[in-house]
Amino acid sequence: MAVAIIRILNNSPTMKFIIGDVLIIIFILFITRLPQSFSTTEAIQPSLTRLDSKRLSPSVQESAAKAVLGRLLPTHLLSFHFKIVSKDVCGGQGCFLIENYDGPTENGPEILIKGTTAVEIASGLHWYIKYFCGAHVSWDKTGGVQLASVPKPGSLPLVKDGGVLIQRPVPWNYYQNVVTSSYSYVWWDWERWEKEIDWMALQGINLPLAFSGQEAIWQKVFMGFNISMEDLNDFFGGPAFLAWARMGNLHTWGGPLSKNWLKQQLVLQKKILSRMVELGMTPVLPSFSGNVPAALKTIFPTANITRLGDWNTVDGDPHWCCTYLLNPSDPLFVEIGEAFIKMQIKEYGDVTDIYNCDTFNENSPPTNDTIYISSLGAAVYKAMSNGDKDAVWLMQGWLFYSDSTFWKPPQMKALLHSVPVGKMIVLDLFADVKPIWATSSQFYGTPYVWCLLHNFGGNIEMYGTLDAISSGPVDARISKNSTMVGVGMCMEGIEQNPVVYELMSEMAFRKEKVQVLEWLKTYTHRRYGKSVQQIKEAWAILYHTVYNCTDGIADHNIDFIVKFPDWDPSINFGSRPSKLNSMHTFRLRTRSRRFSFQERSSDLPQAHLWYSTHEVVSALKLFLAAGNDLAGSLTYRYDLVDLTRQVMSKLANQVYLDAINAFRRKDVKALNIHSQKFIQLIKDIDVLLASDDNFLLGTWLESAKLLAENPSEMRQFKPLLDFDWNAAEVIFILCDSMNGMLERK
């Protein structure tokens, strides 16, 4: 067709003069529609160069890395020498080098570790103690460190001639989810944060989310728009619910935030950012997504502010739900967004150019018109760039999965192309299960980070997709026209399934796929400090069962013992709808809003199961048989308790269904037997978990109490801890269920 048009134009003397211009325009349009992947590296290179220029001096970073070593292995502080090197040494990439120290080693350094930043040096240290000393590092709550295998100073293993060079295949290693703050670290003090940042550095994380303390920044910004503290008390959620208040899902619930809390969290955030920057990390700060206090609508009556619908809050009560959103198309949006970015820079200094914003996360635009969507995206970015001219927008790609019926290719392109090339990075949040890059032509040329989501709601279900983790990032990076610029871990809750996060962290430094079974053999040796045959066999089973989920279902840990009684057998007997029925309906509505699940055609409740329970029981027996060889190992004890809990939970699921079937048969004796078994299993699991304080609720409660600095805060935090708010409702539901059963007997 194009050839025919050109022939017509050529036959017209008048048109010959403009044909050149027409072809140029067609060529330009064609080029702009080409995937931008060929220039992805070039597109983000200015940002990388600029961020490199912000880094602190080599001496500061070397000292920061040395401090990590001092906290991890204080006995070996003199055994290592650290040195910052330029990227030129690493072929233009981030890297670390491990070499034998060339110089006097008596009572001095034995190993030299070089890195392009302190993070790379810490990663090199971790790599060395893992693969040369057989050591292991995980969260304290998942067993902690195993360092007994590290030889004494003066006896450290030498590396091969020429040393070890490990390059990053992609520039960034991202960490955290916008809700991790509430699920995992809401009550953390600086001591716990320092441990976490050390863990990040050892894992090679160089792009961490840094969301703490933002309410203190918002207080200053909104007061500049005549919003009072009383108005903000109605806007901010309480400490444990800040993640959802920040996203506009609720307001007020659990609040208000005390002056002490606001001050305390701002001081904490400054310490967090200072340590991250010392280590050469690039923090990701929050930006304005449009969530505003209700009072802003009164102060600016002509502003385009709408009230959102209920997001699964208590009975849809407007006192808690239905927050207000300022439309990005309104000039006030840019004004507030700019003020917020500038206030952060004023408080924290020039620590980053990367800002997170998720205006459309579980909140679709009012129309699917692509021009409108593009204008909204441009306004969001303008608010950032007006505050920081070098701003880069980091956006969670969750919306393209959770609301795929709205975000079709034209709408995706409109949003992704609404900002300059290289000024947006998308987190392919659920790439371990539902990769969007593969179905969107590499996010239509937009740079993205391949992310592991893995955990929903901070649940501790044993679960993983090790094969996907070991190959997914490599497949994405080497795919045609790849725009991948990083890997990331975006779990909603941390401190669970340590094997998953150790493997995922390594993918930030691996160019080739990992042979998981072989890797697990070295992993178990490191984790427990020795090689035990039963443990090897047990982990081979776990790899093919628990840690090889391929069914694509997102919701895990829906075992019956951790759920409210939300299924009423009476629905099969034609009786009146009960409160249980309404609660069951509500739970399903909540679930469908958040995930796309595979529905099962069964009138019985279904717990997610993707493996053979018999095989996992065999793995547990092997674990138990290894007890004599691993006595005293905290990592072994954690894994043993966790695996036993997993097995007992799945057994409880079957016992529960046996009780339901007995009820349907009107077999009172069998119902009583199975009901008692179910209750006993709950008690047994409780006793089991009490044997390891890493599984105790008390650690969470105690951390909250320690963070309260006055009686007022103690009174505020206490209801959150004792669950008084929900106790009466749960008791009512339980009684309603039991009475219904007894009546039918």
XYZ file of C-alpha atoms in Angstrom:
745
model
C 0.000 0.000 0.000
C 2.816 2.399 0.871
C 4.456 1.649 -2.491
C 1.183 2.426 -4.320
C 0.858 5.757 -2.520
C 4.427 6.704 -3.414
C 3.773 5.864 -7.094
C 0.742 8.155 -7.118
C 2.753 10.927 -5.558
C 5.555 10.433 -8.083
C 3.099 10.805 -10.963
C 2.092 14.230 -9.704
C 4.594 17.018 -10.534
C 3.277 19.113 -7.659
C 3.644 16.340 -5.182
C 7.223 15.581 -6.165
C 8.322 18.662 -4.259
C 6.793 17.475 -0.983
C 7.320 13.744 -1.294
C 10.636 14.019 0.459
C 8.955 15.669 3.442
C 6.199 13.046 3.499
C 8.686 10.198 3.508
C 10.650 11.857 6.294
C 7.482 12.150 8.410
C 6.581 8.509 7.708
C 10.110 7.482 8.627
C 9.989 9.451 11.901
C 6.635 7.938 12.828
C 7.982 4.493 12.018
C 11.069 5.011 14.151
C 9.079 6.268 17.151
C 6.924 3.154 16.983
C 9.932 0.836 17.016
C 10.739 -0.819 20.319
C 13.108 1.388 22.246
C 15.119 -1.555 23.554
C 18.049 -0.943 21.249
C 18.801 2.191 23.272
C 17.740 1.055 26.753
C 21.254 1.158 28.164
C 21.871 4.522 26.562
C 18.516 5.794 27.831
C 19.297 5.104 31.470
C 23.016 5.831 31.233
C 22.639 9.558 32.059
C 20.775 8.601 35.235
C 23.388 5.995 36.149
C 26.204 8.484 35.573
C 24.454 11.149 37.598
C 23.740 8.745 40.466
C 27.370 7.612 40.432
C 28.418 11.246 40.792
C 26.300 11.557 43.953
C 28.189 8.769 45.727
C 30.318 9.572 48.718
C 34.100 9.389 48.578
C 35.907 6.042 48.322
C 37.237 6.393 51.865
C 33.729 6.862 53.301
C 32.383 3.847 51.397
C 35.367 1.683 52.315
C 34.831 2.577 55.976
C 31.128 1.735 55.678
C 31.940 -1.674 54.182
C 34.524 -2.255 56.930
C 31.841 -1.487 59.511
C 29.584 -4.163 57.948
C 32.437 -6.648 58.316
C 32.956 -5.545 61.929
C 29.332 -6.246 62.799
C 29.291 -9.576 60.940
C 32.753 -10.981 61.715
C 34.445 -8.772 64.297
C 37.202 -11.377 64.830
C 38.242 -10.974 61.173
C 38.283 -7.199 60.954
C 42.006 -7.209 60.053
C 41.766 -10.200 57.711
C 40.254 -8.277 54.808
C 41.295 -5.169 52.912
C 38.653 -3.236 50.967
C 39.145 -0.889 48.036
C 36.759 1.118 45.839
C 37.591 0.912 42.111
C 36.086 2.589 39.064
C 33.717 0.840 36.672
C 36.476 0.952 34.063
C 38.171 -1.846 35.995
C 34.977 -3.887 35.546
C 34.308 -3.236 31.883
C 31.960 -0.357 32.633
C 29.708 -2.390 34.928
C 29.250 -2.709 38.656
C 31.396 -5.548 39.980
C 33.480 -6.965 42.788
C 36.895 -8.632 42.643
C 38.264 -11.077 45.210
C 42.035 -11.454 45.295
C 44.746 -12.673 47.612
C 46.274 -9.734 49.454
C 49.640 -8.859 47.954
C 51.724 -7.801 50.899
C 52.680 -8.762 54.451
C 49.865 -10.895 55.876
C 51.106 -11.664 59.377
C 48.382 -10.352 61.674
C 47.117 -8.372 58.701
C 44.968 -8.677 55.569
C 44.758 -12.006 53.798
C 42.044 -11.232 51.250
C 41.609 -8.093 49.123
C 38.084 -7.266 47.974
C 37.559 -4.508 45.422
C 34.225 -3.118 44.349
C 32.706 -0.239 42.450
C 30.714 0.749 45.556
C 30.582 -0.341 49.171
C 27.602 -2.533 48.252
C 29.746 -4.406 45.743
C 32.493 -4.795 48.361
C 29.991 -6.190 50.886
C 28.624 -8.501 48.179
C 32.164 -9.686 47.471
C 32.690 -10.349 51.171
C 29.467 -12.366 51.270
C 30.448 -14.277 48.124
C 33.830 -15.128 49.624
C 32.575 -16.395 52.985
C 29.846 -18.385 51.179
C 31.847 -20.066 48.462
C 35.290 -20.222 50.040
C 34.425 -20.597 53.739
C 31.046 -22.353 53.632
C 29.263 -19.675 55.689
C 25.632 -18.603 55.564
C 23.784 -15.339 56.261
C 20.026 -15.025 56.667
C 17.589 -12.972 58.735
C 17.802 -13.559 62.487
C 14.175 -14.701 62.483
C 14.954 -17.429 59.933
C 17.866 -18.909 61.862
C 20.420 -16.134 61.531
C 24.023 -16.653 60.462
C 26.179 -19.771 60.318
C 29.772 -18.559 60.641
C 31.358 -21.454 62.522
C 32.787 -22.747 59.257
C 34.861 -19.597 58.668
C 38.527 -20.418 59.472
C 40.334 -18.416 62.109
C 42.279 -15.277 61.123
C 45.518 -16.242 59.453
C 43.993 -19.388 57.930
C 41.539 -18.023 55.392
C 41.383 -19.952 52.085
C 43.257 -18.401 49.183
C 41.537 -17.742 45.868
C 42.884 -18.937 42.548
C 45.559 -16.967 40.730
C 44.097 -13.881 39.137
C 41.286 -13.823 41.645
C 37.532 -13.863 41.130
C 35.702 -11.213 39.104
C 31.899 -11.054 39.344
C 30.062 -8.447 37.262
C 26.478 -7.322 37.536
C 24.670 -8.311 34.323
C 22.174 -5.494 34.990
C 22.743 -2.266 36.933
C 20.127 -2.500 39.675
C 19.068 -4.831 42.453
C 15.792 -3.513 43.896
C 14.328 -4.362 47.312
C 11.010 -4.041 49.191
C 7.345 -3.541 48.493
C 5.251 -0.506 49.383
C 3.404 -2.603 51.997
C 6.450 -4.245 53.606
C 6.557 -1.301 55.999
C 3.323 -2.441 57.631
C 3.673 -6.199 57.335
C 7.237 -6.431 58.624
C 9.065 -3.381 59.947
C 6.556 -0.925 61.368
C 7.937 -1.352 64.910
C 11.635 -1.485 64.045
C 14.142 0.706 65.832
C 17.551 1.745 64.476
C 19.277 -1.373 65.830
C 17.003 -3.612 63.761
C 17.250 -1.332 60.725
C 21.037 -1.399 60.895
C 20.936 -5.205 60.697
C 18.592 -5.040 57.718
C 20.759 -2.585 55.806
C 23.789 -4.795 56.483
C 21.804 -7.741 55.093
C 20.887 -5.658 52.034
C 24.515 -4.760 51.379
C 25.662 -8.380 51.715
C 22.941 -9.433 49.248
C 24.025 -6.791 46.727
C 20.913 -4.612 46.991
C 21.645 -1.153 45.608
C 18.147 0.224 44.939
C 16.111 -0.070 48.185
C 12.750 1.531 48.844
C 12.988 4.079 51.685
C 9.474 4.984 52.841
C 9.893 5.584 56.583
C 9.130 9.004 58.054
C 7.213 10.371 55.081
C 4.240 11.443 57.208
C 6.465 14.057 58.880
C 7.309 15.395 55.412
C 3.643 15.395 54.430
C 2.764 17.264 57.606
C 5.081 20.103 56.617
C 3.896 20.113 53.002
C 0.170 20.045 53.704
C 0.407 22.694 56.387
C 1.801 24.892 53.631
C -1.572 24.417 51.921
C -3.487 25.443 55.082
C -4.211 21.891 56.218
C -4.317 21.707 60.024
C -2.962 18.961 62.256
C -6.539 18.079 63.120
C -7.215 17.548 59.414
C -4.129 15.347 59.155
C -5.283 13.272 62.131
C -8.269 12.353 59.975
C -5.957 11.620 57.036
C -3.047 9.563 58.379
C -3.588 5.947 59.381
C -2.121 4.504 62.562
C 1.438 3.096 62.626
C 0.505 -0.470 61.674
C -1.767 0.690 58.821
C 0.384 3.345 57.167
C 0.949 1.327 53.991
C -2.765 1.356 53.154
C -3.282 4.943 54.243
C -0.456 5.971 51.915
C -2.149 4.161 49.040
C -5.515 5.769 49.754
C -7.192 2.512 50.783
C -8.240 3.869 54.181
C -7.750 6.822 56.513
C -7.794 7.486 60.273
C -7.849 3.764 61.160
C -5.506 3.096 64.077
C -4.567 6.778 64.372
C -3.856 9.484 65.095
C -0.085 9.681 64.763
C 1.497 11.338 67.774
C 3.980 14.195 67.496
C 6.524 11.865 69.031
C 5.905 9.217 66.354
C 6.284 11.741 63.543
C 9.530 13.070 64.997
C 10.867 9.617 65.844
C 10.233 8.245 62.357
C 11.799 11.262 60.649
C 14.958 10.869 62.726
C 14.964 7.148 61.923
C 14.559 7.815 58.196
C 17.539 10.162 58.204
C 19.671 7.441 59.805
C 18.423 4.893 57.268
C 19.183 7.155 54.315
C 22.572 8.143 55.686
C 23.645 4.494 56.020
C 22.282 3.560 52.598
C 24.174 6.416 50.960
C 27.388 5.586 52.855
C 27.187 2.095 51.364
C 26.679 3.425 47.851
C 22.997 2.521 47.586
C 20.476 4.655 45.723
C 17.364 5.032 47.923
C 13.955 5.169 46.258
C 11.887 7.894 47.911
C 8.112 8.356 47.761
C 6.380 10.938 45.597
C 2.857 12.338 45.343
C 0.224 9.940 44.014
C -2.823 12.176 44.524
C -4.022 10.949 47.924
C -5.130 14.051 49.870
C -6.888 14.982 53.140
C -10.616 15.614 52.928
C -10.087 19.220 54.074
C -8.271 20.051 50.838
C -11.589 19.871 48.984
C -12.967 22.631 51.221
C -9.865 24.800 50.942
C -9.711 24.367 47.141
C -13.370 23.922 46.151
C -12.695 24.089 42.407
C -9.946 21.465 42.481
C -10.678 18.192 40.692
C -10.936 16.020 43.803
C -13.048 12.877 43.838
C -13.938 10.472 46.599
C -12.910 6.896 45.985
C -15.065 3.881 46.702
C -14.688 1.420 49.550
C -11.500 -0.675 49.551
C -12.563 -3.536 51.848
C -12.645 -1.457 55.027
C -14.933 -2.077 57.982
C -18.519 -2.145 56.680
C -17.691 0.603 54.174
C -17.818 3.153 56.982
C -16.811 6.550 55.490
C -15.087 7.376 58.757
C -12.392 4.917 57.695
C -12.908 4.327 53.993
C -13.396 6.178 50.742
C -10.437 8.533 50.643
C -10.008 11.574 48.404
C -7.938 11.642 45.227
C -6.676 14.776 43.508
C -6.744 14.231 39.753
C -3.299 14.526 38.151
C -4.816 16.744 35.463
C -5.462 19.463 38.061
C -2.667 22.092 38.344
C -2.800 21.659 42.124
C -1.494 18.110 41.688
C 1.778 19.335 40.213
C 2.040 22.052 42.844
C 1.674 19.628 45.765
C 3.879 16.994 44.156
C 6.635 19.497 43.512
C 6.449 20.785 47.087
C 6.761 17.238 48.461
C 9.867 16.412 46.410
C 11.512 19.693 47.375
C 10.703 19.179 51.066
C 12.346 15.742 50.988
C 15.468 17.214 49.380
C 15.502 19.953 52.018
C 15.273 17.387 54.850
C 17.453 14.594 53.456
C 19.775 16.298 50.997
C 20.342 15.281 47.381
C 20.412 11.526 47.984
C 18.553 10.190 44.942
C 16.821 10.918 41.658
C 14.486 7.921 41.763
C 10.959 8.274 43.133
C 8.129 5.779 43.472
C 4.582 6.624 42.471
C 1.626 4.278 41.960
C -1.333 6.552 41.281
C -3.145 3.884 39.297
C -2.421 0.897 41.553
C -5.811 -0.842 42.035
C -7.370 2.482 41.062
C -8.167 2.715 37.353
C -8.373 6.078 35.541
C -11.947 7.268 34.926
C -11.653 6.641 31.180
C -9.608 4.420 28.907
C -8.996 7.267 26.477
C -5.307 7.044 25.619
C -4.799 10.797 25.246
C -6.248 11.331 28.715
C -4.115 8.547 30.228
C -1.018 9.990 28.610
C -1.784 13.420 30.044
C -2.202 11.934 33.518
C 1.155 10.185 33.286
C 2.816 13.363 32.072
C 1.335 15.304 35.006
C 2.587 12.748 37.546
C 6.076 13.007 36.104
C 5.920 16.800 35.903
C 5.235 16.935 39.651
C 8.429 14.944 40.213
C 10.627 16.715 37.684
C 9.570 20.173 38.864
C 10.933 19.214 42.265
C 13.979 17.350 40.939
C 14.903 18.084 37.318
C 16.682 14.726 37.072
C 13.798 12.705 38.517
C 13.151 9.133 37.373
C 9.695 7.644 37.969
C 9.768 4.110 39.428
C 6.350 2.478 39.077
C 5.050 -0.879 40.238
C 3.747 -2.830 37.266
C 1.166 -4.612 39.418
C -1.693 -2.716 37.766
C -0.993 -4.354 34.397
C -1.650 -7.745 36.002
C -4.306 -7.028 38.615
C -6.388 -4.816 36.296
C -5.519 -6.345 32.945
C -9.068 -5.865 31.670
C -8.469 -2.095 31.719
C -4.784 -1.934 30.826
C -4.847 -3.166 27.254
C -1.869 -2.455 24.940
C -3.074 1.032 23.881
C -3.613 2.115 27.494
C -0.294 0.612 28.610
C 1.576 2.402 25.831
C -0.158 5.685 26.641
C 1.038 5.548 30.233
C 4.488 4.087 29.620
C 5.258 6.549 26.830
C 3.903 9.596 28.671
C 7.350 10.460 30.046
C 10.700 10.915 28.302
C 12.592 7.755 27.402
C 14.743 6.647 30.322
C 12.695 8.612 32.864
C 10.443 5.716 33.847
C 11.366 2.317 35.273
C 8.680 -0.334 35.733
C 8.837 -3.044 38.368
C 7.607 -6.246 36.735
C 6.328 -7.047 40.185
C 5.087 -10.609 39.688
C 7.611 -11.764 37.078
C 8.319 -14.964 39.014
C 4.792 -16.172 38.200
C 3.116 -13.787 35.739
C 5.807 -11.892 33.808
C 4.373 -8.902 31.984
C 7.521 -8.214 29.958
C 6.884 -11.321 27.879
C 3.387 -10.250 26.794
C 3.960 -6.517 26.389
C 6.916 -6.339 24.005
C 9.275 -5.557 26.873
C 6.870 -2.989 28.358
C 6.826 -1.393 24.908
C 10.413 -0.286 25.175
C 10.333 0.966 28.756
C 13.165 -0.091 31.103
C 11.981 -2.578 33.707
C 13.159 -4.602 36.700
C 12.472 -8.360 36.827
C 10.962 -8.876 40.274
C 10.172 -11.716 42.630
C 6.922 -11.040 44.506
C 6.576 -14.427 46.235
C 4.932 -13.329 49.488
C 1.465 -11.907 50.068
C 0.361 -10.514 53.406
C 3.497 -11.494 55.316
C 2.353 -15.129 55.440
C 4.921 -17.757 56.385
C 3.751 -20.569 54.137
C 6.666 -22.636 52.825
C 6.451 -21.877 49.144
C 8.701 -21.032 46.220
C 9.350 -21.118 42.498
C 13.072 -21.903 42.484
C 13.180 -22.952 38.824
C 11.573 -19.687 37.742
C 13.974 -17.695 39.935
C 17.026 -19.529 38.612
C 16.126 -18.991 34.958
C 13.562 -16.185 34.670
C 15.917 -13.204 35.031
C 18.379 -14.744 32.558
C 15.670 -15.497 29.989
C 14.354 -11.949 30.292
C 17.779 -10.335 30.000
C 18.895 -12.265 26.907
C 15.511 -12.102 25.167
C 15.206 -10.192 21.905
C 14.992 -6.419 22.368
C 15.257 -6.812 26.149
C 14.733 -3.640 28.184
C 15.559 -5.279 31.518
C 17.737 -3.067 33.738
C 17.577 -4.852 37.071
C 16.330 -7.635 39.303
C 14.356 -7.142 42.477
C 12.633 -8.653 45.488
C 9.165 -7.188 46.119
C 7.739 -9.503 48.778
C 4.985 -8.030 50.937
C 6.508 -9.520 54.070
C 10.063 -10.610 54.826
C 11.727 -13.048 57.262
C 10.441 -16.282 55.744
C 11.605 -18.868 53.182
C 15.298 -17.873 53.332
C 16.273 -20.245 50.510
C 14.120 -18.257 48.084
C 15.735 -14.930 48.885
C 19.289 -16.237 48.894
C 18.874 -17.619 45.380
C 17.105 -14.503 44.158
C 19.829 -12.260 45.580
C 22.466 -14.224 43.700
C 20.659 -13.641 40.404
C 21.808 -10.014 40.624
C 25.325 -11.331 39.926
C 24.675 -14.353 37.720
C 24.778 -14.245 33.937
C 23.915 -17.913 33.489
C 21.052 -20.031 34.755
C 21.584 -21.825 38.035
C 21.378 -25.597 38.312
C 19.142 -25.554 41.345
C 19.685 -29.080 42.639
C 23.469 -28.637 42.655
C 23.116 -25.181 44.166
C 20.930 -26.610 46.955
C 23.658 -29.066 47.916
C 26.054 -26.211 48.618
C 23.254 -24.142 50.165
C 22.403 -26.807 52.749
C 26.079 -27.330 53.551
C 26.465 -23.592 54.162
C 23.210 -23.177 56.046
C 23.841 -25.971 58.532
C 27.645 -25.865 58.596
C 28.159 -29.422 57.419
C 27.090 -31.908 54.787
C 24.498 -34.420 55.992
C 23.136 -37.011 53.567
C 19.592 -37.041 54.979
C 19.429 -33.261 54.630
C 20.552 -33.433 50.995
C 17.838 -35.978 50.266
C 15.223 -33.944 52.136
C 16.027 -30.777 50.214
C 15.913 -32.662 46.920
C 12.315 -33.551 47.809
C 11.468 -30.009 48.920
C 12.890 -28.632 45.690
C 10.532 -30.742 43.572
C 7.503 -30.175 45.816
C 7.160 -27.183 48.147
C 9.640 -25.042 46.236
C 8.490 -25.836 42.719
C 5.006 -24.354 42.469
C 4.007 -23.925 38.827
C 0.211 -23.543 38.954
C 0.267 -19.734 38.842
C -2.019 -19.310 41.844
C -1.042 -16.261 43.867
C -2.771 -16.873 47.196
C -0.797 -19.036 49.597
C -1.219 -20.002 53.238
C -4.970 -20.317 53.041
C -4.902 -23.285 55.393
C -8.091 -23.504 57.430
C -6.406 -23.079 60.794
C -5.305 -19.539 59.901
C -8.669 -18.438 58.518
C -11.785 -17.017 60.073
C -14.724 -19.478 60.055
C -15.966 -18.210 56.719
C -17.817 -21.214 55.315
C -21.226 -22.222 56.537
C -22.374 -25.779 55.819
C -25.973 -24.568 56.129
C -25.799 -23.092 52.614
C -26.217 -26.650 51.351
C -29.288 -27.237 53.479
C -31.418 -24.306 52.375
C -31.407 -22.471 55.696
C -31.398 -18.703 56.069
C -28.220 -16.784 55.162
C -26.077 -16.325 58.219
C -23.410 -13.851 59.185
C -20.928 -16.498 58.114
C -22.344 -16.434 54.594
C -21.952 -12.676 54.334
C -18.415 -12.909 55.631
C -17.633 -15.653 53.122
C -18.955 -13.476 50.313
C -16.874 -10.537 51.530
C -13.678 -12.601 51.573
C -14.234 -13.780 48.018
C -14.889 -10.222 46.898
C -11.668 -9.101 48.521
C -9.736 -11.876 46.875
C -11.088 -11.306 43.369
C -10.270 -7.634 43.609
C -6.672 -8.333 44.346
C -5.786 -11.455 42.410
C -6.799 -13.437 39.376
C -7.344 -16.896 40.758
C -8.112 -20.258 39.282
C -11.572 -21.070 40.557
C -12.348 -24.648 41.462
C -15.668 -26.301 40.869
C -16.327 -27.559 44.359
C -18.895 -26.641 46.980
C -16.306 -27.393 49.658
C -13.749 -24.814 50.745
C -10.400 -25.376 49.074
C -6.927 -24.875 50.509
C -4.168 -24.346 47.976
C -2.038 -27.446 47.521
C 0.467 -27.851 44.700
C 2.513 -30.855 45.830
C 2.340 -34.372 47.218
C 1.967 -34.228 50.993
C 3.282 -37.793 51.249
C 6.595 -36.762 49.690
C 6.941 -33.804 52.050
C 6.234 -36.056 55.027
C 9.171 -38.155 53.793
C 11.310 -35.012 53.722
C 10.306 -34.278 57.316
C 11.325 -37.786 58.390
C 14.732 -37.243 56.786
C 15.064 -33.914 58.609
C 14.291 -35.607 61.906
C 16.813 -38.337 61.189
C 19.520 -35.676 60.802
C 18.875 -34.275 64.271
C 21.840 -35.895 65.987
C 24.258 -34.520 63.378
C 22.862 -30.990 63.565
C 22.157 -30.576 67.259
C 22.703 -26.983 68.291
C 22.229 -25.538 64.804
C 19.782 -22.624 64.946
C 19.255 -22.715 61.187
C 18.408 -26.426 61.347
C 16.018 -25.868 64.244
C 14.202 -23.094 62.377
C 13.821 -25.211 59.242
C 12.710 -28.242 61.238
C 10.007 -26.268 63.049
C 8.901 -24.608 59.817
C 8.678 -27.898 57.915
C 6.808 -29.613 60.753
C 4.352 -26.703 60.862
C 3.851 -27.042 57.115
C 3.113 -30.768 57.339
C 0.734 -30.384 60.276
C -1.145 -27.529 58.597
C -1.821 -29.643 55.514
C -2.947 -32.520 57.712
C -5.334 -30.152 59.468
C -6.840 -29.209 56.097
C -7.803 -32.808 55.430
C -9.165 -33.297 58.944
C -11.307 -30.185 58.526
C -12.782 -31.511 55.273
C -13.409 -34.860 56.970
C -15.405 -32.992 59.624
C -17.423 -31.147 56.972
C -18.224 -34.372 55.131
C -19.247 -36.007 58.420
C -21.574 -33.078 59.049
C -23.149 -33.501 55.632
C -23.720 -37.186 56.324
C -25.236 -36.186 59.674
C -22.714 -38.502 61.319
C -22.479 -36.895 64.762
C -19.867 -39.319 66.069
C -17.497 -38.807 63.131
C -18.066 -35.048 63.322
C -17.023 -34.989 66.965
C -13.943 -37.123 66.299
C -12.714 -35.025 63.382
C -13.548 -31.760 65.140
C -11.531 -32.778 68.157
C -8.637 -33.830 65.922
C -8.724 -30.445 64.226
C -8.695 -28.575 67.540
C -5.903 -30.793 68.853
C -3.808 -30.098 65.753
C -4.167 -26.375 66.398
C -2.960 -26.900 69.964
C -0.073 -29.094 68.792
C 1.034 -26.515 66.250
C 0.906 -23.862 68.949
C 3.185 -25.959 71.177
C 5.508 -26.595 68.225
C 5.860 -22.915 67.341
C 6.440 -22.024 70.984
C 9.643 -24.074 70.822
C 11.328 -21.420 68.653
C 10.965 -17.751 69.539
C 11.295 -16.817 65.857
C 7.706 -18.000 65.404
C 6.267 -16.227 68.450
C 3.798 -13.367 68.216
C 5.421 -12.016 71.363
C 8.454 -10.726 69.465
C 6.171 -8.507 67.375
C 4.229 -7.334 70.410
C 7.355 -6.571 72.395
C 8.902 -4.523 69.596
C 5.782 -2.371 69.461
C 5.795 -1.846 73.222
C 9.459 -0.872 73.177
C 8.810 1.727 70.489
C 6.123 3.445 72.581
C 7.793 6.269 74.511
C 4.915 7.412 76.697
C 1.674 6.097 78.250
C -0.417 7.662 75.496
C 1.419 5.747 72.776
C 1.262 2.576 74.842
C -2.526 2.947 75.058
C -2.704 3.579 71.313
C -0.509 0.639 70.328
C -2.023 -1.788 72.824
C -5.402 -2.265 71.071
C -3.505 -3.018 67.878
C -1.577 -5.700 69.710
C -4.386 -7.297 71.702
C -6.824 -7.355 68.773
C -9.577 -5.936 71.001
C -11.190 -4.206 68.020
C -12.103 -7.482 66.340
C -12.500 -9.815 69.302
C -16.250 -9.335 69.815
C -17.008 -9.869 66.132
C -14.966 -13.075 65.943
C -16.622 -14.444 69.080
C -20.065 -13.677 67.632
C -19.264 -15.509 64.412
C -17.905 -18.552 66.232
C -20.931 -18.745 68.510
C -23.310 -18.317 65.571
C -21.613 -21.200 63.773
C -21.624 -23.543 66.751
C -25.225 -22.810 67.664
C -26.326 -23.468 64.096
C -24.641 -26.839 64.121
C -26.090 -27.799 67.494
C -29.608 -26.811 66.403
C -29.341 -29.010 63.335
C -28.134 -31.955 65.430
